[in-house]
PDB file of C-alpha atoms in Angstrom:
ATOM      1  CA  MET A  22     -37.939 -19.181 -12.241  1.00  0.00           C
ATOM      2  CA  GLY A  23     -35.883 -22.352 -12.349  1.00  0.00           C
ATOM      3  CA  SER A  24     -33.752 -23.988 -14.986  1.00  0.00           C
ATOM      4  CA  ASP A  25     -36.838 -24.890 -17.042  1.00  0.00           C
ATOM      5  CA  PHE A  26     -37.217 -21.162 -17.850  1.00  0.00           C
ATOM      6  CA  GLY A  27     -33.748 -21.106 -19.504  1.00  0.00           C
ATOM      7  CA  PRO A  28     -34.924 -21.884 -23.071  1.00  0.00           C
ATOM      8  CA  VAL A  29     -37.585 -19.156 -22.852  1.00  0.00           C
ATOM      9  CA  ALA A  30     -35.049 -16.661 -21.477  1.00  0.00           C
ATOM     10  CA  ARG A  31     -32.706 -17.478 -24.381  1.00  0.00           C
ATOM     11  CA  ALA A  32     -35.555 -17.132 -26.902  1.00  0.00           C
ATOM     12  CA  LEU A  33     -36.437 -13.734 -25.420  1.00  0.00           C
ATOM     13  CA  SER A  34     -32.799 -12.638 -25.469  1.00  0.00           C
ATOM     14  CA  ALA A  35     -32.495 -13.676 -29.130  1.00  0.00           C
ATOM     15  CA  ARG A  36     -35.436 -11.382 -29.875  1.00  0.00           C
ATOM     16  CA  GLY A  37     -33.784  -8.529 -28.018  1.00  0.00           C
ATOM     17  CA  VAL A  38     -36.022  -8.588 -24.951  1.00  0.00           C
ATOM     18  CA  ASP A  39     -34.533  -7.997 -21.509  1.00  0.00           C
ATOM     19  CA  LEU A  40     -36.760  -9.124 -18.651  1.00  0.00           C
ATOM     20  CA  ALA A  41     -36.935  -8.328 -15.003  1.00  0.00           C
ATOM     21  CA  MET A  42     -38.319 -11.470 -13.393  1.00  0.00           C
ATOM     22  CA  ARG A  43     -39.931 -11.428  -9.994  1.00  0.00           C
ATOM     23  CA  HIS A  44     -40.855 -14.256  -7.721  1.00  0.00           C
ATOM     24  CA  ALA A  45     -44.145 -13.556  -5.981  1.00  0.00           C
ATOM     25  CA  PRO A  46     -44.913 -15.634  -2.922  1.00  0.00           C
ATOM     26  CA  GLY A  47     -45.869 -19.053  -4.239  1.00  0.00           C
ATOM     27  CA  GLN A  48     -46.171 -18.011  -7.896  1.00  0.00           C
ATOM     28  CA  PRO A  49     -43.175 -17.383 -10.178  1.00  0.00           C
ATOM     29  CA  HIS A  50     -44.166 -14.829 -12.779  1.00  0.00           C
ATOM     30  CA  VAL A  51     -42.925 -12.297 -15.294  1.00  0.00           C
ATOM     31  CA  ARG A  52     -44.129  -8.711 -15.219  1.00  0.00           C
ATOM     32  CA  ALA A  53     -44.497  -7.069 -18.623  1.00  0.00           C
ATOM     33  CA  GLY A  54     -45.528  -3.479 -17.995  1.00  0.00           C
ATOM     34  CA  ASP A  55     -48.816  -3.819 -16.122  1.00  0.00           C
ATOM     35  CA  ALA A  56     -49.329  -7.383 -17.312  1.00  0.00           C
ATOM     36  CA  MET A  57     -48.547 -10.374 -15.125  1.00  0.00           C
ATOM     37  CA  ILE A  58     -47.593 -13.595 -16.888  1.00  0.00           C
ATOM     38  CA  LEU A  59     -47.615 -16.667 -14.664  1.00  0.00           C
ATOM     39  CA  TRP A  60     -44.944 -19.363 -15.099  1.00  0.00           C
ATOM     40  CA  GLN A  61     -46.646 -22.722 -14.562  1.00  0.00           C
ATOM     41  CA  ARG A  62     -44.298 -25.703 -14.264  1.00  0.00           C
ATOM     42  CA  THR A  63     -46.867 -28.331 -15.299  1.00  0.00           C
ATOM     43  CA  ASP A  64     -49.580 -28.336 -17.922  1.00  0.00           C
ATOM     44  CA  ASP A  65     -52.627 -28.010 -15.671  1.00  0.00           C
ATOM     45  CA  PRO A  66     -55.634 -26.470 -17.489  1.00  0.00           C
ATOM     46  CA  LEU A  67     -57.659 -26.046 -14.289  1.00  0.00           C
ATOM     47  CA  ALA A  68     -54.835 -24.203 -12.494  1.00  0.00           C
ATOM     48  CA  ARG A  69     -54.302 -22.112 -15.650  1.00  0.00           C
ATOM     49  CA  ALA A  70     -57.995 -21.160 -15.730  1.00  0.00           C
ATOM     50  CA  GLN A  71     -57.865 -20.211 -12.039  1.00  0.00           C
ATOM     51  CA  ALA A  72     -54.766 -18.053 -12.627  1.00  0.00           C
ATOM     52  CA  LEU A  73     -56.472 -16.270 -15.527  1.00  0.00           C
ATOM     53  CA  ASP A  74     -59.617 -15.768 -13.433  1.00  0.00           C
ATOM     54  CA  SER A  75     -57.432 -14.313 -10.664  1.00  0.00           C
ATOM     55  CA  GLY A  76     -55.957 -11.630 -12.914  1.00  0.00           C
ATOM     56  CA  ALA A  77     -52.983 -13.143 -14.726  1.00  0.00           C
ATOM     57  CA  GLN A  78     -52.953 -11.948 -18.337  1.00  0.00           C
ATOM     58  CA  ASP A  79     -51.406 -15.201 -19.558  1.00  0.00           C
ATOM     59  CA  VAL A  80     -49.885 -18.452 -18.316  1.00  0.00           C
ATOM     60  CA  VAL A  81     -46.808 -19.994 -19.915  1.00  0.00           C
ATOM     61  CA  GLY A  82     -44.625 -22.920 -18.979  1.00  0.00           C
ATOM     62  CA  PRO A  83     -42.068 -25.511 -20.053  1.00  0.00           C
ATOM     63  CA  TRP A  84     -44.880 -27.600 -21.523  1.00  0.00           C
ATOM     64  CA  MET A  85     -45.127 -25.195 -24.475  1.00  0.00           C
ATOM     65  CA  HIS A  86     -42.485 -24.478 -27.116  1.00  0.00           C
ATOM     66  CA  GLU A  87     -40.117 -21.706 -26.003  1.00  0.00           C
ATOM     67  CA  ALA A  88     -40.870 -19.673 -29.157  1.00  0.00           C
ATOM     68  CA  GLU A  89     -44.571 -19.612 -28.268  1.00  0.00           C
ATOM     69  CA  ALA A  90     -43.884 -18.643 -24.642  1.00  0.00           C
ATOM     70  CA  ALA A  91     -41.517 -15.884 -25.801  1.00  0.00           C
ATOM     71  CA  ALA A  92     -44.066 -14.591 -28.337  1.00  0.00           C
ATOM     72  CA  ARG A  93     -46.790 -14.465 -25.676  1.00  0.00           C
ATOM     73  CA  ILE A  94     -44.539 -12.553 -23.267  1.00  0.00           C
ATOM     74  CA  ILE A  95     -43.415 -10.109 -25.962  1.00  0.00           C
ATOM     75  CA  ARG A  96     -47.014  -9.541 -27.094  1.00  0.00           C
ATOM     76  CA  LEU A  97     -48.044  -8.569 -23.594  1.00  0.00           C
ATOM     77  CA  ALA A  98     -44.865  -6.579 -22.909  1.00  0.00           C
ATOM     78  CA  GLN A  99     -45.131  -4.468 -26.026  1.00  0.00           C
ATOM     79  CA  GLY A 100     -48.789  -4.582 -26.923  1.00  0.00           C
ATOM     80  CA  GLN A 101     -50.316  -6.103 -30.003  1.00  0.00           C
ATOM     81  CA  ASP A 102     -48.008  -4.151 -32.323  1.00  0.00           C
ATOM     82  CA  ALA A 103     -44.585  -5.380 -31.191  1.00  0.00           C
ATOM     83  CA  LYS A 104     -42.494  -3.553 -33.774  1.00  0.00           C
ATOM     84  CA  LEU A 105     -39.502  -1.264 -33.769  1.00  0.00           C
ATOM     85  CA  VAL A 106     -39.764   1.354 -36.515  1.00  0.00           C
ATOM     86  CA  LEU A 107     -36.876   3.608 -37.518  1.00  0.00           C
ATOM     87  CA  GLY A 108     -37.585   5.507 -40.711  1.00  0.00           C
ATOM     88  CA  ASP A 109     -38.209   2.891 -43.399  1.00  0.00           C
ATOM     89  CA  LEU A 110     -36.749   0.101 -41.230  1.00  0.00           C
ATOM     90  CA  VAL A 111     -39.359  -2.111 -39.528  1.00  0.00           C
ATOM     91  CA  ILE A 112     -38.397  -4.867 -37.094  1.00  0.00           C
ATOM     92  CA  ASP A 113     -41.269  -7.168 -36.158  1.00  0.00           C
ATOM     93  CA  LEU A 114     -40.218  -8.645 -32.803  1.00  0.00           C
ATOM     94  CA  LEU A 115     -42.894 -11.335 -32.750  1.00  0.00           C
ATOM     95  CA  GLU A 116     -42.304 -12.636 -36.256  1.00  0.00           C
ATOM     96  CA  ARG A 117     -38.534 -11.914 -36.186  1.00  0.00           C
ATOM     97  CA  ARG A 118     -38.971 -10.230 -39.555  1.00  0.00           C
ATOM     98  CA  VAL A 119     -37.026  -7.215 -40.802  1.00  0.00           C
ATOM     99  CA  GLU A 120     -38.122  -4.963 -43.651  1.00  0.00           C
ATOM    100  CA  ARG A 121     -36.545  -1.912 -45.176  1.00  0.00           C
ATOM    101  CA  GLY A 122     -38.438   0.124 -47.708  1.00  0.00           C
ATOM    102  CA  GLY A 123     -41.085  -2.616 -47.840  1.00  0.00           C
ATOM    103  CA  ARG A 124     -38.503  -5.270 -48.795  1.00  0.00           C
ATOM    104  CA  THR A 125     -37.978  -8.237 -46.447  1.00  0.00           C
ATOM    105  CA  ILE A 126     -34.378  -8.696 -45.307  1.00  0.00           C
ATOM    106  CA  ALA A 127     -33.245 -12.185 -44.328  1.00  0.00           C
ATOM    107  CA  LEU A 128     -30.915 -12.071 -41.315  1.00  0.00           C
ATOM    108  CA  LEU A 129     -28.999 -14.718 -39.444  1.00  0.00           C
ATOM    109  CA  ALA A 130     -29.778 -15.031 -35.725  1.00  0.00           C
ATOM    110  CA  ARG A 131     -26.699 -13.058 -34.574  1.00  0.00           C
ATOM    111  CA  GLU A 132     -27.286 -10.354 -37.195  1.00  0.00           C
ATOM    112  CA  TYR A 133     -30.882 -10.048 -35.998  1.00  0.00           C
ATOM    113  CA  ALA A 134     -29.831  -9.818 -32.330  1.00  0.00           C
ATOM    114  CA  LEU A 135     -27.224  -7.192 -33.226  1.00  0.00           C
ATOM    115  CA  LEU A 136     -29.756  -5.149 -35.205  1.00  0.00           C
ATOM    116  CA  VAL A 137     -32.375  -5.305 -32.442  1.00  0.00           C
ATOM    117  CA  HIS A 138     -29.824  -4.183 -29.847  1.00  0.00           C
ATOM    118  CA  LEU A 139     -28.718  -1.250 -31.995  1.00  0.00           C
ATOM    119  CA  ALA A 140     -32.325  -0.351 -32.883  1.00  0.00           C
ATOM    120  CA  ARG A 141     -33.387  -0.291 -29.225  1.00  0.00           C
ATOM    121  CA  HIS A 142     -30.601   2.220 -28.618  1.00  0.00           C
ATOM    122  CA  ALA A 143     -30.728   4.099 -31.930  1.00  0.00           C
ATOM    123  CA  GLY A 144     -28.378   7.053 -32.089  1.00  0.00           C
ATOM    124  CA  GLN A 145     -26.123   5.642 -29.360  1.00  0.00           C
ATOM    125  CA  PRO A 146     -22.710   4.309 -30.429  1.00  0.00           C
ATOM    126  CA  PHE A 147     -21.532   0.984 -29.000  1.00  0.00           C
ATOM    127  CA  SER A 148     -17.919  -0.087 -28.783  1.00  0.00           C
ATOM    128  CA  ARG A 149     -16.791  -3.518 -29.874  1.00  0.00           C
ATOM    129  CA  ALA A 150     -16.507  -4.586 -26.211  1.00  0.00           C
ATOM    130  CA  GLU A 151     -20.035  -3.343 -25.440  1.00  0.00           C
ATOM    131  CA  LEU A 152     -21.446  -5.284 -28.398  1.00  0.00           C
ATOM    132  CA  LEU A 153     -19.582  -8.432 -27.373  1.00  0.00           C
ATOM    133  CA  ARG A 154     -21.114  -8.103 -23.917  1.00  0.00           C
ATOM    134  CA  ALA A 155     -24.653  -7.222 -25.050  1.00  0.00           C
ATOM    135  CA  VAL A 156     -25.089  -9.455 -28.117  1.00  0.00           C
ATOM    136  CA  TRP A 157     -22.568 -12.274 -27.687  1.00  0.00           C
ATOM    137  CA  GLN A 158     -22.794 -12.332 -23.842  1.00  0.00           C
ATOM    138  CA  LEU A 159     -18.984 -12.273 -23.640  1.00  0.00           C
ATOM    139  CA  ASP A 160     -17.198 -10.318 -20.925  1.00  0.00           C
ATOM    140  CA  PHE A 161     -13.873 -10.691 -22.703  1.00  0.00           C
ATOM    141  CA  ASP A 162     -12.507 -10.062 -26.169  1.00  0.00           C
ATOM    142  CA  PRO A 163     -12.068 -13.420 -27.932  1.00  0.00           C
ATOM    143  CA  GLY A 164      -9.515 -11.854 -30.273  1.00  0.00           C
ATOM    144  CA  THR A 165     -11.597 -12.446 -33.395  1.00  0.00           C
ATOM    145  CA  ASN A 166     -13.104  -9.983 -35.832  1.00  0.00           C
ATOM    146  CA  SER A 167     -16.619 -11.391 -35.323  1.00  0.00           C
ATOM    147  CA  VAL A 168     -18.180  -8.002 -34.516  1.00  0.00           C
ATOM    148  CA  GLU A 169     -16.673  -6.414 -37.609  1.00  0.00           C
ATOM    149  CA  VAL A 170     -17.748  -9.303 -39.844  1.00  0.00           C
ATOM    150  CA  HIS A 171     -21.324  -9.246 -38.543  1.00  0.00           C
ATOM    151  CA  MET A 172     -21.523  -5.447 -38.846  1.00  0.00           C
ATOM    152  CA  SER A 173     -20.248  -5.648 -42.428  1.00  0.00           C
ATOM    153  CA  ARG A 174     -22.804  -8.313 -43.352  1.00  0.00           C
ATOM    154  CA  LEU A 175     -25.614  -6.440 -41.595  1.00  0.00           C
ATOM    155  CA  ARG A 176     -24.623  -3.185 -43.308  1.00  0.00           C
ATOM    156  CA  GLY A 177     -24.583  -4.957 -46.665  1.00  0.00           C
ATOM    157  CA  LYS A 178     -28.083  -6.318 -46.137  1.00  0.00           C
ATOM    158  CA  LEU A 179     -29.644  -3.158 -44.670  1.00  0.00           C
ATOM    159  CA  ASP A 180     -28.047  -0.431 -46.705  1.00  0.00           C
ATOM    160  CA  ARG A 181     -28.144  -1.855 -50.235  1.00  0.00           C
ATOM    161  CA  HIS A 182     -30.661  -0.938 -52.947  1.00  0.00           C
ATOM    162  CA  ASP A 183     -29.897   2.801 -52.880  1.00  0.00           C
ATOM    163  CA  HIS A 184     -31.039   3.207 -49.292  1.00  0.00           C
ATOM    164  CA  GLN A 185     -29.477   5.907 -47.181  1.00  0.00           C
ATOM    165  CA  PRO A 186     -27.093   4.173 -44.725  1.00  0.00           C
ATOM    166  CA  LEU A 187     -28.544   3.417 -41.291  1.00  0.00           C
ATOM    167  CA  LEU A 188     -25.522   1.652 -39.800  1.00  0.00           C
ATOM    168  CA  ARG A 189     -22.692   4.002 -39.012  1.00  0.00           C
ATOM    169  CA  THR A 190     -19.171   3.593 -37.771  1.00  0.00           C
ATOM    170  CA  VAL A 191     -18.429   6.382 -35.309  1.00  0.00           C
ATOM    171  CA  ARG A 192     -14.682   6.914 -35.301  1.00  0.00           C
ATOM    172  CA  GLY A 193     -13.197   6.142 -31.897  1.00  0.00           C
ATOM    173  CA  ARG A 194     -16.597   5.205 -30.407  1.00  0.00           C
ATOM    174  CA  GLY A 195     -17.948   2.172 -32.258  1.00  0.00           C
ATOM    175  CA  TYR A 196     -21.073   1.373 -34.241  1.00  0.00           C
ATOM    176  CA  MET A 197     -24.575   2.797 -34.145  1.00  0.00           C
ATOM    177  CA  LEU A 198     -27.866   2.704 -35.946  1.00  0.00           C
ATOM    178  CA  VAL A 199     -29.069   6.177 -36.824  1.00  0.00           C
ATOM    179  CA  ALA A 200     -32.438   7.127 -35.389  1.00  0.00           C
ATOM    180  CA  GLY A 201     -33.976   7.813 -38.790  1.00  0.00           C
ATOM    181  CA  LEU A 202     -32.940   8.879 -42.220  1.00  0.00           C
ATOM    182  CA  GLU A 203     -30.521  11.522 -41.055  1.00  0.00           C
ATOM    183  CA  SER A 204     -27.540  12.750 -43.005  1.00  0.00           C
ATOM    184  CA  GLY A 205     -23.990  13.148 -41.795  1.00  0.00           C
ATOM    185  CA  ALA A 206     -22.304  11.267 -38.934  1.00  0.00           C
TER     186      ALA A 206
END
């Protein structure tokens, strides 16, 4: 896709979206399910109209803000209702909004990325090293307690107000988000 796609890729990653990008002959594009989103390097309305007439579901490019391009890709990838719902926890991937029990929860960017990763794999424990790789994009342990600090803050924000805990520490395995309002663990 070229280096100009980097900001969009980072915006998608921050929202917890992993993409498989393909390069069709002559036209770089992103496939989102059955939808094809064309990556257009210059802002050319006529070429954009031709691409849409030819079957592309949307056209994005470096001429638009990366948040808008990411939102358009996510909308097509996950349909109009781009939300993860686990019990009373709702994560709106387009708006980057988190609610629990109808109450909005303000999260920092890393907390949000951590929550989205755990929510996409609810019920699966992740070790500290796996979280560093998936959320921090680090293939080494920096020797800090960053994962523990972020998990503690996230747990404090999600599980307060008499809610049943969703974030669990699985002894010897790591951290996980329970798939619903289950007991035990």
